[in-house]
Short mmCIF file of C-alpha atoms in Angstrom, two decimals:
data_model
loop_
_atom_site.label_atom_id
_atom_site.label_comp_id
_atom_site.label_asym_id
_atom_site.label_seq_id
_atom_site.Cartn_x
_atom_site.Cartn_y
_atom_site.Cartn_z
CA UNK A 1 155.69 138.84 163.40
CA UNK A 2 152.20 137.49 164.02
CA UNK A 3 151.09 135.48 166.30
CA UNK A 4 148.74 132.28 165.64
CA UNK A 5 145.13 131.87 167.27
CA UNK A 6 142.92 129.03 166.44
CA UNK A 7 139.01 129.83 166.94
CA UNK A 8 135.92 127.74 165.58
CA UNK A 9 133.01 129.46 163.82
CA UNK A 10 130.15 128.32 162.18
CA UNK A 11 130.95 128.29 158.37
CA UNK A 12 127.19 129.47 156.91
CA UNK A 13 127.78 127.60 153.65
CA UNK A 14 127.60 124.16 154.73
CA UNK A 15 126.72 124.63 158.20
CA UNK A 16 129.46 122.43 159.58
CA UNK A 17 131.84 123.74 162.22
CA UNK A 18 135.35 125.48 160.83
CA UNK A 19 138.17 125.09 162.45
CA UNK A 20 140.44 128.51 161.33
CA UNK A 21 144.01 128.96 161.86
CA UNK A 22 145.79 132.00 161.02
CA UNK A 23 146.86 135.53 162.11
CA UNK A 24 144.90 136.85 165.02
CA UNK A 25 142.40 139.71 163.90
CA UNK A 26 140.12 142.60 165.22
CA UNK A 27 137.44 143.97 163.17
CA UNK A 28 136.92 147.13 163.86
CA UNK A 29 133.48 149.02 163.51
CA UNK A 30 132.72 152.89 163.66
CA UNK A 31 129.03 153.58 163.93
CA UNK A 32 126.81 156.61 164.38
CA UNK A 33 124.06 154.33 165.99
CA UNK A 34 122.49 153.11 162.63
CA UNK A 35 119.97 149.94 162.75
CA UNK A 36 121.93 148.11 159.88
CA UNK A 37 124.77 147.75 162.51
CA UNK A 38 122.83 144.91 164.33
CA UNK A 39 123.21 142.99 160.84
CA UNK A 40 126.39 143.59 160.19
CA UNK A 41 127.64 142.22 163.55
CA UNK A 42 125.32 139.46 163.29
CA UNK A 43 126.92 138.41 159.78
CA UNK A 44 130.14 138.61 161.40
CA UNK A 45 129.71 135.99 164.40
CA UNK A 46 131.05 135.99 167.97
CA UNK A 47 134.69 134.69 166.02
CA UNK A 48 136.89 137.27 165.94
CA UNK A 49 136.98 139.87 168.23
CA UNK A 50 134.97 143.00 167.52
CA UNK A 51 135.37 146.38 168.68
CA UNK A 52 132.44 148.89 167.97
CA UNK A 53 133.65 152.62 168.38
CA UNK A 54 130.31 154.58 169.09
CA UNK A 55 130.84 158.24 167.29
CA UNK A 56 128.14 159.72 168.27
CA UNK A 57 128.50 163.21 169.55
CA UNK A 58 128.78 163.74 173.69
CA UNK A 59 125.30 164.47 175.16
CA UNK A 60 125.84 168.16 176.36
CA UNK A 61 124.24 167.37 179.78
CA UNK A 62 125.71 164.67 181.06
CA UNK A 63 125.72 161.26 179.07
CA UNK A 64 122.00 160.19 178.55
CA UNK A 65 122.43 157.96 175.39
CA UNK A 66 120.81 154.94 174.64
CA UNK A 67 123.93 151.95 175.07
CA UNK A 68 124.27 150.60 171.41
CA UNK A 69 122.45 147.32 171.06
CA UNK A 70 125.05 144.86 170.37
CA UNK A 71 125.91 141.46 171.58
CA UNK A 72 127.32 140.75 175.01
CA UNK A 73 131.20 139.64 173.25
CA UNK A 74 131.18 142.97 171.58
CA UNK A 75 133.65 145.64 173.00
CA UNK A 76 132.23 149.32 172.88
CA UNK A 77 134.35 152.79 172.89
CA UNK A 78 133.21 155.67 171.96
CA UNK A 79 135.10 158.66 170.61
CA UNK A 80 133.03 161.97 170.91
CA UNK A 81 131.55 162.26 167.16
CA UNK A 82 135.04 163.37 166.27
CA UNK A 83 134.20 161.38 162.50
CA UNK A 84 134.73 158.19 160.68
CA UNK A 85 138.51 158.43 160.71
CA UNK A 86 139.22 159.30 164.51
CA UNK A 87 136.76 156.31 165.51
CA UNK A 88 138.68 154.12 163.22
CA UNK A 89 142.15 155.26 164.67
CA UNK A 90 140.43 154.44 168.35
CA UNK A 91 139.29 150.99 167.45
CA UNK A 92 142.54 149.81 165.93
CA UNK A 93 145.03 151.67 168.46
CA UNK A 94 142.39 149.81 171.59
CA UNK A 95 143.77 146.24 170.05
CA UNK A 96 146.15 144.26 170.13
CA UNK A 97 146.37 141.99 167.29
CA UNK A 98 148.24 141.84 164.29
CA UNK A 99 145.64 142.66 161.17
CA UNK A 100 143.16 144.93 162.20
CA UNK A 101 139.84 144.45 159.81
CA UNK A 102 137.44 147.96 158.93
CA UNK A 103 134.06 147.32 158.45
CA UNK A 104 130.98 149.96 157.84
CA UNK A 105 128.37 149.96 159.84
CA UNK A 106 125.54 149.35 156.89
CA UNK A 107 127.65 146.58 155.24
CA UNK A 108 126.98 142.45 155.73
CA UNK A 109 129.57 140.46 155.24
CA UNK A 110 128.96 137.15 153.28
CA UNK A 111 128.51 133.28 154.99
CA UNK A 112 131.42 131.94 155.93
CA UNK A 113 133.31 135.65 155.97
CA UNK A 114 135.38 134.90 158.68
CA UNK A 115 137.02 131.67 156.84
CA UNK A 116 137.59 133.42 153.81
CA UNK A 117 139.13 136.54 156.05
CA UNK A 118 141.41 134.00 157.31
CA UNK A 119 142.72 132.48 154.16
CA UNK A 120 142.87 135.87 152.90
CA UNK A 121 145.28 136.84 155.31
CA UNK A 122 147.05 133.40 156.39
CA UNK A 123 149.63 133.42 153.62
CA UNK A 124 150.17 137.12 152.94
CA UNK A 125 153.90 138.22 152.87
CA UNK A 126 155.62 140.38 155.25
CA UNK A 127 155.78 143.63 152.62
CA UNK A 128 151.47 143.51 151.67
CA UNK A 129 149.99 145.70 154.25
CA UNK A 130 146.78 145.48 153.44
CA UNK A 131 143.95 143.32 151.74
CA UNK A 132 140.38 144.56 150.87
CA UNK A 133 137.54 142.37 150.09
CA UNK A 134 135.43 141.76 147.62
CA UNK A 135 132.02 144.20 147.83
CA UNK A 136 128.79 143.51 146.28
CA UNK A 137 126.31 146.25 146.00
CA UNK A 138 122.68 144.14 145.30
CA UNK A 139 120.34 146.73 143.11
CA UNK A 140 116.73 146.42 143.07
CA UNK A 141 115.40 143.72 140.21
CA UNK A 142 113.01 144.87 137.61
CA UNK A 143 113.75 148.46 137.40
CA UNK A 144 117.17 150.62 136.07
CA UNK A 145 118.91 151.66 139.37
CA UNK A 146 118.43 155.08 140.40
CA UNK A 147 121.15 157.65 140.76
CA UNK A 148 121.54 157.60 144.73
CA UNK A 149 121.92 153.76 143.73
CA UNK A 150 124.26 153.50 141.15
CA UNK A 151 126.47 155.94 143.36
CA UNK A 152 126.33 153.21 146.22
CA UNK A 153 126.87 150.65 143.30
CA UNK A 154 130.33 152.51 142.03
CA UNK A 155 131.92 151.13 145.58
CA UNK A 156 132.09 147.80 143.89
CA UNK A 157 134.68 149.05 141.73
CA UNK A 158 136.43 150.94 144.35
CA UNK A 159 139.92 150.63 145.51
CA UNK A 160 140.88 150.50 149.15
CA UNK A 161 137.75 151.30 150.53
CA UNK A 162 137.29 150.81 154.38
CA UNK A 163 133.82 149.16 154.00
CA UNK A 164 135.85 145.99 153.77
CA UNK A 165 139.37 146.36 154.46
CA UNK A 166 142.08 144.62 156.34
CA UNK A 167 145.30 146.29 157.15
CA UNK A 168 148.57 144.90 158.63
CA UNK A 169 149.02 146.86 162.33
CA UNK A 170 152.86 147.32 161.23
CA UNK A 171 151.23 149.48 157.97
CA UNK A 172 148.84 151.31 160.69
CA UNK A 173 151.80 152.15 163.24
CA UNK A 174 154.43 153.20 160.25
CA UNK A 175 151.27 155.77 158.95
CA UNK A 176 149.79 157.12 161.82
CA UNK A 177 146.36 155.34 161.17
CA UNK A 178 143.79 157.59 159.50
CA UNK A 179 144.03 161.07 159.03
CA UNK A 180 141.86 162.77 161.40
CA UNK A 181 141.86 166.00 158.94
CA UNK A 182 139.12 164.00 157.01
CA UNK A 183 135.76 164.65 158.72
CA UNK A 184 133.48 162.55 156.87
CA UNK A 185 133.58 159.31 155.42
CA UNK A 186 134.76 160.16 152.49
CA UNK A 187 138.72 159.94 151.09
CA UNK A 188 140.25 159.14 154.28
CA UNK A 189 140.56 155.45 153.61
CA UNK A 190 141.89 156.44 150.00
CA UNK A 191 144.06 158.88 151.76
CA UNK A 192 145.76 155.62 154.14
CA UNK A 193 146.10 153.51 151.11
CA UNK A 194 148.99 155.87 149.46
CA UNK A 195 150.56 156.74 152.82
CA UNK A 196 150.65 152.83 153.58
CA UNK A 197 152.15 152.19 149.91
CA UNK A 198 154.26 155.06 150.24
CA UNK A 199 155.59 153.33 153.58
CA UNK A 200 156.58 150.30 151.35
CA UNK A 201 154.16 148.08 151.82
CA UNK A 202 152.00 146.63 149.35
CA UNK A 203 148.07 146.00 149.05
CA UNK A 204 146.18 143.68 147.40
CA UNK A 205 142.76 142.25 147.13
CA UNK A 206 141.20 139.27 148.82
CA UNK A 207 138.48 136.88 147.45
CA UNK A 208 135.99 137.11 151.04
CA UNK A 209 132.83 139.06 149.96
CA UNK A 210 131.03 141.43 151.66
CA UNK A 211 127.22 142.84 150.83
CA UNK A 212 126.43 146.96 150.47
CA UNK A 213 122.87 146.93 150.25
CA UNK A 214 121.85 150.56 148.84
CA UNK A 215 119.77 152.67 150.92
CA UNK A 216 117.27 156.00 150.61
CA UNK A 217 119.26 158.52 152.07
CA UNK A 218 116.18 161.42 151.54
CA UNK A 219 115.71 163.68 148.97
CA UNK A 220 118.78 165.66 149.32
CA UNK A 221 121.73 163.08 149.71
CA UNK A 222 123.33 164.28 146.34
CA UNK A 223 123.63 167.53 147.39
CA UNK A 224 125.01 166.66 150.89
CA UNK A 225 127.31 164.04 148.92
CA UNK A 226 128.97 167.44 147.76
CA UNK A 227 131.13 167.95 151.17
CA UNK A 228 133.56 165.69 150.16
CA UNK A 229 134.83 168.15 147.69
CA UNK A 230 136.51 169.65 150.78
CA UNK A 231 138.25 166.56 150.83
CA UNK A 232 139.40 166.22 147.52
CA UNK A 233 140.75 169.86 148.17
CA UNK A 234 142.59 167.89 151.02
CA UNK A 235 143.69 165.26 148.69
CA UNK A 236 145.46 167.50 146.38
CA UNK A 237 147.31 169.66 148.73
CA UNK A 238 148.44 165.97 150.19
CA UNK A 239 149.14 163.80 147.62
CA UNK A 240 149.90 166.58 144.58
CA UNK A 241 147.31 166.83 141.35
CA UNK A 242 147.99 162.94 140.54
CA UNK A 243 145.87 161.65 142.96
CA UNK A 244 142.96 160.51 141.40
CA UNK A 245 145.05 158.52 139.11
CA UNK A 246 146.91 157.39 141.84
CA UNK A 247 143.84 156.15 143.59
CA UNK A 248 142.21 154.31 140.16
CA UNK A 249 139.43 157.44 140.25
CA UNK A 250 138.56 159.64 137.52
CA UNK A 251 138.01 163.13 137.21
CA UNK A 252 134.40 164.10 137.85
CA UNK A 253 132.56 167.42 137.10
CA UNK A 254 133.99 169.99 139.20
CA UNK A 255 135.31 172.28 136.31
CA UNK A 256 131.70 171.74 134.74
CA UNK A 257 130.16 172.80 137.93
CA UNK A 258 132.06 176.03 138.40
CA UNK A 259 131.12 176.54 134.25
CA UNK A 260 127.18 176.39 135.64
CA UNK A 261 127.84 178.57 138.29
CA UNK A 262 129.78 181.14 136.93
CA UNK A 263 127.50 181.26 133.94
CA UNK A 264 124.67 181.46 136.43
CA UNK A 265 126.47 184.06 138.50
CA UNK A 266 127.44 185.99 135.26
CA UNK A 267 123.68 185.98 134.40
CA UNK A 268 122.31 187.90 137.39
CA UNK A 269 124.58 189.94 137.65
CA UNK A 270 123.76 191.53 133.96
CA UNK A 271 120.58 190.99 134.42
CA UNK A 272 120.60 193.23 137.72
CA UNK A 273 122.65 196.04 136.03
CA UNK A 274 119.99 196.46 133.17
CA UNK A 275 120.74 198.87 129.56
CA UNK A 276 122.23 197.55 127.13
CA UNK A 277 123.44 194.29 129.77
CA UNK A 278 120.12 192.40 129.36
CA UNK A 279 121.36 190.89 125.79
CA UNK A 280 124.62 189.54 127.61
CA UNK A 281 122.39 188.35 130.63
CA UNK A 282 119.87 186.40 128.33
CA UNK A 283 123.05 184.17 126.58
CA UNK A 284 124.73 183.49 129.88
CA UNK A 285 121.29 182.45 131.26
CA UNK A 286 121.23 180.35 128.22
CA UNK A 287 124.45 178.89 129.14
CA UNK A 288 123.68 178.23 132.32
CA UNK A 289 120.26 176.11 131.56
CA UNK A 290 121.95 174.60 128.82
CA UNK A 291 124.83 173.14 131.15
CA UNK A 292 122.48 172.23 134.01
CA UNK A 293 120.06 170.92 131.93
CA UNK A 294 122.84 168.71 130.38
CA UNK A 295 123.82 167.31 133.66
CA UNK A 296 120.32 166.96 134.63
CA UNK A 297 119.60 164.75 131.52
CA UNK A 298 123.09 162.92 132.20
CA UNK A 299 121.51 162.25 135.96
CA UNK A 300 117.76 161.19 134.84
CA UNK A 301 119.09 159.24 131.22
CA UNK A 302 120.15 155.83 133.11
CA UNK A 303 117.58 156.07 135.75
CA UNK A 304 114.09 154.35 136.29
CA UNK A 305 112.55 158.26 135.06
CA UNK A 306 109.42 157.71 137.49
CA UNK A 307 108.59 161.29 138.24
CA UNK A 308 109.72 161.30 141.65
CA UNK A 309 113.80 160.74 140.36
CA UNK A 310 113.13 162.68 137.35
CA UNK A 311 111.63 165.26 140.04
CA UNK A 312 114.63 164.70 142.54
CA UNK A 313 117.26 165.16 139.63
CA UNK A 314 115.92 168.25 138.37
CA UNK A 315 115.74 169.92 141.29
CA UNK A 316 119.37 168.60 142.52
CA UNK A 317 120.62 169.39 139.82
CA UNK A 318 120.04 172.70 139.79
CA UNK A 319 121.74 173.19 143.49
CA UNK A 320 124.44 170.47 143.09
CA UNK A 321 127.17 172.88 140.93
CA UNK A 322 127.50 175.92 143.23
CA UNK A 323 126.94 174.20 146.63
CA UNK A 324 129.98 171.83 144.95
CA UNK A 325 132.05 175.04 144.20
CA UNK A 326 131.31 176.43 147.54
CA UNK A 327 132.77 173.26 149.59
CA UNK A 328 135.65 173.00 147.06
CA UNK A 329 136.78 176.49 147.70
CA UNK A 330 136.09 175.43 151.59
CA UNK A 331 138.23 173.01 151.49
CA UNK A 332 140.91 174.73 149.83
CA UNK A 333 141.26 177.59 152.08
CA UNK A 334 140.96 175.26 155.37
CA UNK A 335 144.06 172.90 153.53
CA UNK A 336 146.14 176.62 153.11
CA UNK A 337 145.46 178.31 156.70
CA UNK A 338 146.08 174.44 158.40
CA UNK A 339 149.70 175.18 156.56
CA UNK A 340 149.25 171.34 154.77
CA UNK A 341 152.07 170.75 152.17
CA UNK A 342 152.34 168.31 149.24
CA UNK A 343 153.09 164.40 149.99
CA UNK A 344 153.07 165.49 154.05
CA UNK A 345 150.83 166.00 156.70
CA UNK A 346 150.89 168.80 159.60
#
């Protein structure tokens, strides 16, 4: 089923040339235009070949974009800031060979990444459709991480996540690719992993290792982090209540979010009717800073506590449970008027 190609690169770790023979392969990078992508192409090498699907959204007059900076070997489509998934599904359906490799656009793969890629993949059975690598999230020395960094860290542990992830073309024509349904970069990778092992293939884990440094995403990431909730509406209505388990996750703190909310909700809405309400009021208002102050604490507890995080968590924390609520229930309506049904897709 796959054919051979033989390609040298320069293997970083001893600096000697590497003669690599195995499947053919196309790494495949979606990008919104962020500076980290110059690294992670450059960690990469002129190898394998690279396609870089541009998603940034059309210019409305014309098309007066800046080209992407990337070397003259890399191939560059572009696919209308339609999201993570649909710039994915252009990349890999634009190739040819048999594995196609997904890469972020902020990761850096390690020295000698395209070696281990290829012994990785060289010996890989017919029924394993897929094989992720090994990610690394390097946290600041000297200091406990902060929360916006021990999120980024939790992708270590991750299963099937497309900052590092080959998958057989076979698994990606039998599924469809990604589902474009997913608009952010969030649970669409999860979301091909169970339709590709649900097709019958299997998927496994390489031992190539690729870098995540962590990044300051502003003052308000966690509460923009709170869209994919939409998606794990999508999940469900998908792939049935088991999920999460079937993905390795856990459950989070969505039923303790709509707890803070309706307790907050309950709260002004006593407090607005006055009389003999105000009692009732004060112990749901209670409740409420009772719950958010618990999830503030469980935010700032494992943190570096400088005042700008203990600050930032506060403040979050306060906006993260209804804005959570509000793009769960978001998602859930958009999954029943789009008609999508249990274990299928519209």
């Amino acid at each position: 089923m796959t054919t051979e190609m033989t390609r040298e690169t320069n293997a970083a770790s001893t600096g000697k040339p590497y003669q690599a023979t195995g499947p053919a392969v196309t790494v495949v990078v979606p990008t919104i235009g962020r500076p980290s992508l110059a690294a992670t192409l450059a960690a990469v090498g002129p190898g394998p070949e690279i396609v870089v699907v541009d998603d940034r959204p059309e210019a409305s007059r014309g098309d007066d974009r800046e080209p992407l900076p990337v070397p003259g070997h890399v191939r560059v489509l572009r696919s209308g800031g339609r999201g993570p998934a649909a710039a994915r599904n252009a990349g890999w359906r634009a190739a040819t060979t048999p594995w196609v490799v997904f890469l972020d656009d902020d990761v850096v793969p390690g020295p000698g990444w395209v070696r281990a890629l290829t012994d990785d993949l060289a010996r890989l059975p017919e029924n394993v459709g897929g094989s992720q690598g090994r990610l690394e999230v390097p946290l600041p020395p000297g200091r406990r991480p902060t929360d916006a960094e021990r999120n980024t860290a939790g992708l270590a542990d991750a299963d099937w996540i497309t900052a590092d992830m080959a998958y057989r073309r076979t698994a990606l024509e039998a599924t469809g690719g990604f589902d474009e349904r997913f608009p952010g970069a969030y649970r669409e990778d999860a979301d091909l992993a169970l339709r590709v092992e649900r097709a019958g293939f299997a998927l496994v884990k390489g031992e190539r290792l690729t870098r995540h440094p962590v990044r300051d995403d502003g003052f308000w990431s966690s509460v923009r982090f709170q869209r994919g909730n939409a998606s794990d509406a999508l999940m469900r209505r998908v792939h049935g209540r088991d999920w999460r388990a079937a993905i390795g996750g856990h459950g989070g703190r969505l039923k303790r979010h709509a707890l803070t909310t309706g307790m907050g909700l309950l709260a002004l809405t006593l407090a607005a009717a006055g009389g003999r309400r105000r009692w009732p009021a004060a112990a749901a208002g209670l409740a409420w800073l009772g719950l958010t102050a618990e999830f503030a604490w469980a935010r700032i507890a494992p943190g570096p506590r400088t005042r700008e995080e203990v600050a930032r968590m506060a403040v979050t924390s306060v906006v993260i449970p209804p804005v959570a609520c509000a793009h769960r229930i978001r998602g859930e309506v958009k999954a029943r008027t789009d008609g999508v049904r249990t274990g299928r897709r519209s």
